[in-house]
Amino acid sequence: MGNIVISGTGVFTPSQNLTNEALVAGYNAHVDLWNAEHAEEIAAGEMTAKEHSSEAFIEKASGIKNRYLMEASGLEEPDRMYPYLSDLAEDELASTPVQVKMALAAAKAALSEAGLDGSDIDMVIISASVWERFVPSMATELQQILGANGFAFDMAMGCSSATFGMSTAQDALISGMANKALVVTAEYLSPLMAYEDRDGHFIFGDAAVAMILEREEEASSDAAFRILDRKLFTEFSTNIQAGFGSRVLIERDKISDPAQRFSQSGRVVFKELLPKVIDHVESHLGANEKAVSDFKRMWLHQANINMNLFASRKILGHEPSQDEAPTILDQYANTAGAGCMIAFNNHKSDFESGDLGLICSFGASYSIGSFIVEKV
Ligand code: CO8
């Protein structure tokens, strides 16, 4: 069995964006309204007044300046604080979930780079953190729209959805179950955000990234990267959570409880996960008899700039440049499982044959997924 390559990638970026300035203005208006509405309880000590958010805090604590959203309107309404439903529906895909449309747009870009059509694909995975629909599988709908063959399924692995999805596709190609695989990480996160929660309202954005995997001898794309090795890790943790699930249909009174949406102990994640990421990368490189100096670039998970700088410094042994570890979270915010592969897509075009790179996702569950890749 020969090598497997990532022969094409593509990103879908929503057309709407929300800067920190606009996000904070909406949130602070909500705080003022909420505090006025609860003035008596606050004065009596029965409730705690909400505090304003701040652009300076968000940028310093996270590095995020902007996020793309499928629908930004609704967040500026102080008594609403959740987005309106995205309306992309003026076409024959009117009843198709937004998440599948995001996946479709990214898939088309990846197919184009790989020089393939939908009908060339015989395995489709949508691997993501959260789901707009559970049944029927989102991936089977994407398979049908693309005219792909074979089989399709959904899988979920939080922040490592793209890397775990690619690893699953690679196994299917190696075993002969599939010939050409499409993996899409379509993260439609905004509906699940608690935008009235100051600790988390700034963290996420919506986006999708798609990857085509095939056997090297069959690939015609000049953008192909050979997968030299991959390594996956998980360890159960509730420090990053999105509690929403089917039981909310029974516990209906909890439907607007922020705990149903995204919450995390950000500092604990920082402390617990980073040493595991550094060990993981070092042992992955060691097992492949590679030194960090052999690599041109690392495309890291994009959750927090301070986390990425810390990890890069430890791994590289010096202050990382943008060239060595590029950032996309300043513009995209945290796009959960999509982040490292958006960074890869946006910062791979200068690679020449033989150049090595490292893809590494890390975050929820906990999960870590790394790929050592070489430009063909
Ligand atoms: N504006 C002003 N002040 C604020 C704000 C705000 N918006 N938010 C919090 N503060 C205050 C806090 O209340 C606190 O005040 P005090 O000191 O009085 O208690 C103070 O600022 C400091 O707060 P923190 O200690 O929480 O601030 P940090 O510097 O730790 O920064 C971060 C918070 C940015 C959350 C940081 O801890 C972080 O990002 N850590 C990394 C965590 C991480 O990477 N998690 C992974 C993310 S999950 C993921 O990538 C994918 C999840 C997929 C699931 C998606 C489901 C929808």
XYZ file of C-alpha atoms and ligand atoms in Angstrom:
433
model
C 0.000 0.000 0.000
C 1.394 3.376 -1.041
C 1.056 6.720 0.640
C -2.152 8.614 1.301
C -2.214 12.295 0.423
C -4.364 15.285 1.277
C -4.841 16.307 -2.343
C -7.150 19.278 -1.860
C -8.586 21.508 0.833
C -11.195 24.259 0.828
C -12.694 26.702 3.302
C -16.162 28.182 3.521
C -16.180 31.551 5.296
C -19.637 33.007 6.086
C -20.354 36.373 4.473
C -21.354 38.050 7.753
C -18.864 39.049 10.405
C -18.995 40.541 13.875
C -16.097 42.537 15.283
C -15.330 42.644 19.005
C -16.584 46.226 18.989
C -20.037 45.259 17.667
C -20.228 42.145 19.870
C -19.364 44.076 23.029
C -21.763 46.936 22.192
C -24.642 44.437 21.899
C -23.627 42.591 25.058
C -23.227 45.756 27.133
C -26.660 47.002 26.041
C -28.037 43.657 27.218
C -26.258 44.056 30.581
C -27.701 47.541 31.102
C -31.210 46.340 30.282
C -30.899 43.202 32.439
C -29.517 45.138 35.411
C -32.339 47.714 35.114
C -34.950 44.956 34.950
C -33.482 43.260 38.022
C -32.577 46.429 39.937
C -34.697 45.540 42.995
C -33.285 42.009 43.351
C -29.751 43.347 42.847
C -30.284 46.046 45.480
C -31.679 43.420 47.887
C -28.615 41.212 47.338
C -30.729 38.442 45.794
C -29.055 38.737 42.395
C -25.623 39.808 41.241
C -25.438 42.631 38.721
C -23.971 41.635 35.365
C -20.711 43.323 34.397
C -19.816 44.865 31.056
C -17.652 42.972 28.596
C -14.628 44.671 27.058
C -12.842 44.571 23.711
C -9.494 44.994 25.438
C -10.107 41.929 27.637
C -11.222 39.775 24.711
C -8.219 40.612 22.563
C -5.709 40.216 25.382
C -7.197 36.987 26.812
C -7.859 35.274 23.496
C -6.284 37.102 20.522
C -9.719 37.200 18.844
C -10.640 40.415 16.983
C -13.442 39.231 14.734
C -15.638 36.232 13.999
C -17.652 35.139 10.952
C -21.230 34.074 11.612
C -23.922 32.541 9.445
C -26.245 35.187 10.868
C -25.064 38.047 13.073
C -28.373 39.861 13.461
C -30.198 39.254 16.736
C -27.069 39.676 18.851
C -27.491 43.451 18.907
C -30.982 43.100 20.423
C -30.467 43.375 24.208
C -33.546 41.306 25.056
C -32.730 38.570 22.524
C -28.993 37.751 22.513
C -29.133 34.871 20.059
C -28.868 35.011 16.283
C -31.740 34.809 13.852
C -31.859 31.677 11.737
C -29.514 31.939 8.806
C -31.421 32.395 5.556
C -29.467 30.849 2.700
C -32.590 29.315 1.308
C -33.311 31.047 -2.008
C -32.497 27.967 -4.069
C -33.262 24.323 -4.659
C -31.578 23.487 -1.338
C -34.230 25.368 0.636
C -34.856 22.504 3.071
C -31.185 21.544 3.444
C -29.669 22.301 6.871
C -27.357 25.315 7.055
C -24.555 23.027 8.256
C -24.807 20.885 5.095
C -24.744 24.006 2.903
C -21.615 25.180 4.704
C -20.083 21.720 4.163
C -21.077 21.780 0.489
C -19.367 25.098 -0.168
C -16.128 23.930 1.475
C -16.343 20.548 -0.303
C -16.653 22.195 -3.725
C -13.503 24.237 -3.084
C -11.573 21.142 -1.932
C -12.751 19.072 -4.920
C -11.683 21.852 -7.251
C -8.184 21.965 -5.765
C -7.906 18.169 -5.988
C -9.116 18.262 -9.604
C -12.031 15.939 -8.816
C -15.820 15.861 -9.178
C -18.322 14.792 -6.547
C -18.859 11.537 -8.453
C -15.177 10.611 -7.946
C -15.716 10.462 -4.166
C -16.819 7.204 -2.539
C -16.574 8.115 1.147
C -17.990 11.255 2.782
C -17.522 12.162 6.435
C -18.874 15.251 8.128
C -16.909 15.430 11.362
C -17.905 18.292 13.658
C -18.460 19.401 17.248
C -22.181 20.174 17.171
C -25.123 19.137 15.038
C -28.066 20.931 13.547
C -29.716 17.550 12.970
C -28.919 14.021 14.144
C -30.954 11.818 11.750
C -30.744 11.393 8.816
C -26.991 11.806 8.777
C -25.776 15.156 7.440
C -23.038 13.419 5.460
C -25.516 11.265 3.511
C -27.307 14.436 2.409
C -24.012 15.972 1.312
C -23.159 12.716 -0.505
C -26.434 12.927 -2.426
C -26.049 16.609 -3.350
C -22.497 16.021 -4.614
C -23.434 12.875 -6.514
C -20.811 10.961 -4.534
C -20.787 7.160 -4.419
C -20.001 4.617 -1.718
C -20.994 5.561 1.798
C -21.188 8.535 4.145
C -21.473 9.114 7.873
C -21.213 11.772 10.575
C -18.731 11.722 13.398
C -18.074 14.018 16.353
C -14.831 14.789 18.142
C -15.009 18.387 19.356
C -11.882 20.368 18.589
C -10.220 17.369 16.930
C -13.072 16.653 14.527
C -11.027 17.366 11.380
C -7.928 15.391 12.380
C -9.899 12.404 13.714
C -12.051 12.533 10.555
C -8.969 12.504 8.313
C -7.498 9.614 10.287
C -10.711 7.611 9.844
C -10.695 8.341 6.111
C -7.037 7.354 5.862
C -7.837 3.978 7.466
C -10.612 3.365 4.938
C -8.263 4.170 2.044
C -5.526 1.928 3.432
C -7.943 -0.960 3.995
C -9.361 -0.617 0.485
C -12.891 0.185 1.702
C -12.765 3.496 -0.166
C -10.749 5.065 -2.979
C -11.301 8.796 -2.575
C -12.573 10.359 0.635
C -14.064 13.744 1.436
C -13.878 14.873 5.065
C -15.668 18.083 6.021
C -15.592 19.844 9.367
C -18.567 22.196 9.197
C -18.811 24.078 12.486
C -22.168 25.870 12.814
C -21.518 26.874 16.420
C -23.380 30.172 16.782
C -26.830 28.680 17.575
C -25.348 26.967 20.623
C -23.545 29.956 22.104
C -24.620 31.624 25.337
C -24.212 35.186 24.042
C -25.548 36.558 27.336
C -22.589 34.972 29.181
C -19.609 37.339 29.388
C -17.083 34.537 29.921
C -17.856 32.816 26.643
C -19.704 35.171 24.309
C -16.623 36.099 22.282
C -15.000 32.708 21.739
C -16.563 31.095 18.652
C -17.218 31.713 14.981
C -18.834 29.666 12.208
C -16.832 28.190 9.297
C -16.268 24.958 7.380
C -13.167 23.279 6.014
C -12.994 20.291 3.658
C -10.208 17.861 2.821
C -9.862 15.313 0.007
C -7.781 12.210 0.779
C -6.655 9.737 -1.871
C -3.772 7.420 -2.774
C -0.675 9.269 -3.887
C -0.320 7.335 -7.135
C -3.855 8.348 -8.159
C -3.625 12.018 -7.170
C -3.155 14.614 -9.917
C -3.261 17.778 -7.773
C -0.081 19.791 -7.412
C -1.316 20.911 -3.965
C -0.973 17.412 -2.461
C 0.599 16.713 0.930
C 1.750 13.178 1.770
C 0.695 11.934 5.222
C 3.844 10.505 6.833
C 2.280 9.663 10.193
C -0.574 10.528 12.546
C -1.187 10.187 16.255
C -4.439 10.501 18.212
C -5.103 10.924 21.933
C -8.197 11.309 24.115
C -8.883 11.626 27.836
C -12.323 12.320 29.273
C -12.806 15.788 30.729
C -15.858 17.941 31.418
C -13.855 21.175 31.468
C -15.186 22.011 28.004
C -18.885 21.276 27.622
C -21.912 21.891 25.483
C -24.655 20.204 27.477
C -27.421 20.359 24.874
C -28.829 17.006 23.833
C -32.062 15.117 23.282
C -33.054 15.142 26.959
C -33.813 18.856 26.644
C -37.023 17.747 24.971
C -37.971 16.200 28.318
C -36.417 18.800 30.608
C -38.028 21.640 28.664
C -37.679 24.132 31.486
C -33.902 23.914 30.981
C -33.936 24.831 27.316
C -32.689 28.372 27.884
C -30.279 27.444 30.685
C -26.806 28.632 29.570
C -25.400 25.286 30.762
C -27.148 23.693 27.779
C -24.815 25.676 25.582
C -21.049 26.096 25.533
C -19.247 26.491 28.837
C -15.675 25.846 29.917
C -13.174 26.263 32.712
C -10.764 28.068 30.423
C -7.893 28.386 32.898
C -8.096 24.708 33.887
C -8.103 23.701 30.220
C -5.050 25.858 29.706
C -3.165 24.211 32.603
C -4.265 20.609 32.051
C -4.257 20.319 28.291
C -1.117 22.184 27.232
C 1.400 19.800 28.877
C -0.399 16.909 27.182
C -0.190 18.684 23.804
C 3.532 19.331 24.197
C 4.224 15.714 25.274
C 2.075 14.434 22.425
C 3.901 16.446 19.770
C 7.350 15.663 21.162
C 6.641 11.936 21.315
C 5.108 11.999 17.829
C 8.184 13.682 16.365
C 10.484 11.385 18.373
C 8.740 8.234 17.140
C 9.334 9.477 13.577
C 12.952 10.392 14.293
C 12.223 13.993 13.392
C 13.494 17.141 15.059
C 11.353 20.253 15.244
C 13.955 22.017 13.082
C 13.008 19.623 10.243
C 9.617 21.334 9.995
C 8.759 24.438 8.022
C 5.467 25.103 9.807
C 2.961 23.984 12.475
C -0.741 24.475 11.851
C -2.158 24.434 15.383
C -5.671 24.335 16.796
C -7.026 27.865 16.923
C -8.681 28.462 20.306
C -6.539 31.006 22.053
C -3.439 32.945 20.980
C -1.791 32.679 24.395
C -2.242 28.914 24.363
C -0.754 28.656 20.868
C 2.184 30.900 21.723
C 2.889 28.880 24.870
C 2.764 25.548 23.008
C 4.830 26.868 20.070
C 7.515 28.316 22.359
C 7.849 25.018 24.219
C 7.950 22.926 21.047
C 10.205 25.226 19.020
C 12.374 26.449 21.878
C 12.023 30.048 20.736
C 9.415 32.743 20.082
C 7.339 31.504 17.107
C 6.971 33.639 14.001
C 3.701 33.807 12.058
C 5.494 31.851 9.382
C 6.274 28.996 11.779
C 2.858 28.889 13.491
C 0.290 31.009 11.650
C -2.774 32.463 13.381
C -6.258 32.582 11.893
C -8.214 32.939 15.140
C -7.770 36.705 15.145
C -10.214 36.866 12.229
C -12.161 33.563 12.504
C -12.227 33.225 16.339
C -12.353 29.642 17.598
C -13.932 27.447 14.911
C -13.641 24.291 17.068
C -12.579 21.302 14.957
C -12.038 23.367 11.809
C -9.344 25.743 13.099
C -6.102 23.853 12.418
C -7.222 22.872 8.912
C -8.337 26.424 8.063
C -4.821 27.485 9.092
C -3.426 24.702 6.875
C -5.613 25.713 3.912
C -4.752 29.396 4.227
C -1.017 28.914 4.854
C 0.236 26.026 2.714
C 0.700 27.533 -0.754
C 4.374 28.421 -0.230
C 5.379 24.799 0.516
C 7.799 23.148 -1.893
C 8.346 19.461 -2.546
C 9.911 17.805 0.514
C 8.932 20.559 2.986
C 7.549 19.120 6.237
C 4.670 20.461 8.307
C 2.794 19.460 11.452
C -0.963 19.703 11.872
C -2.137 19.545 15.507
C -5.647 19.868 16.918
C -6.347 19.962 20.660
C -9.258 20.737 22.923
C -12.642 19.396 23.943
C -13.105 15.891 25.343
C -9.918 16.216 25.799
C -8.615 15.277 22.388
C -5.354 15.749 20.484
C -4.709 14.775 16.861
C -1.442 15.348 14.998
C -0.405 14.698 11.405
C 3.121 14.877 10.004
C 2.798 15.886 6.348
C 5.258 16.415 3.506
C 4.622 18.416 0.351
C 4.624 16.040 -2.588
N -14.899 41.028 29.359
C -14.281 41.515 30.463
N -13.905 40.741 31.498
C -14.157 39.406 31.415
C -14.791 38.850 30.282
C -15.174 39.712 29.248
N -15.786 39.253 28.146
N -14.892 37.524 30.486
C -14.346 37.257 31.674
N -13.913 38.396 32.249
C -13.291 38.557 33.555
C -13.554 37.344 34.431
O -14.820 37.455 35.058
C -12.422 37.422 35.415
O -12.721 38.345 36.405
P -12.276 38.065 37.913
O -10.763 37.992 37.854
O -12.811 39.237 38.634
O -12.893 36.754 38.286
C -11.278 37.983 34.581
O -11.886 38.607 33.435
C -10.315 36.919 34.111
O -11.064 35.820 33.588
P -10.444 34.454 33.179
O -9.488 33.988 34.218
O -11.533 33.509 32.763
O -9.637 34.925 31.876
P -8.501 34.200 31.103
O -7.372 35.129 30.997
O -8.237 32.809 31.557
O -9.146 34.048 29.637
C -10.184 32.422 28.256
C -10.333 33.306 29.449
C -10.003 33.281 27.020
C -11.460 31.591 28.113
C -8.963 31.529 28.399
O -8.954 30.885 29.633
C -8.897 30.448 27.338
O -9.197 30.619 26.174
N -8.423 29.293 27.696
C -8.225 28.232 26.715
C -9.359 27.379 26.741
C -9.466 26.599 25.481
O -8.655 26.610 24.597
N -10.521 25.895 25.408
C -10.776 25.153 24.273
C -11.898 25.802 23.668
S -13.065 24.681 23.241
C -12.747 24.346 21.638
O -11.767 24.761 21.092
C -13.773 23.632 20.854
C -14.956 23.292 21.674
C -15.929 22.570 20.819
C -17.266 22.592 21.450
C -18.096 23.666 20.888
C -19.466 23.587 21.503
C -20.390 24.642 21.020
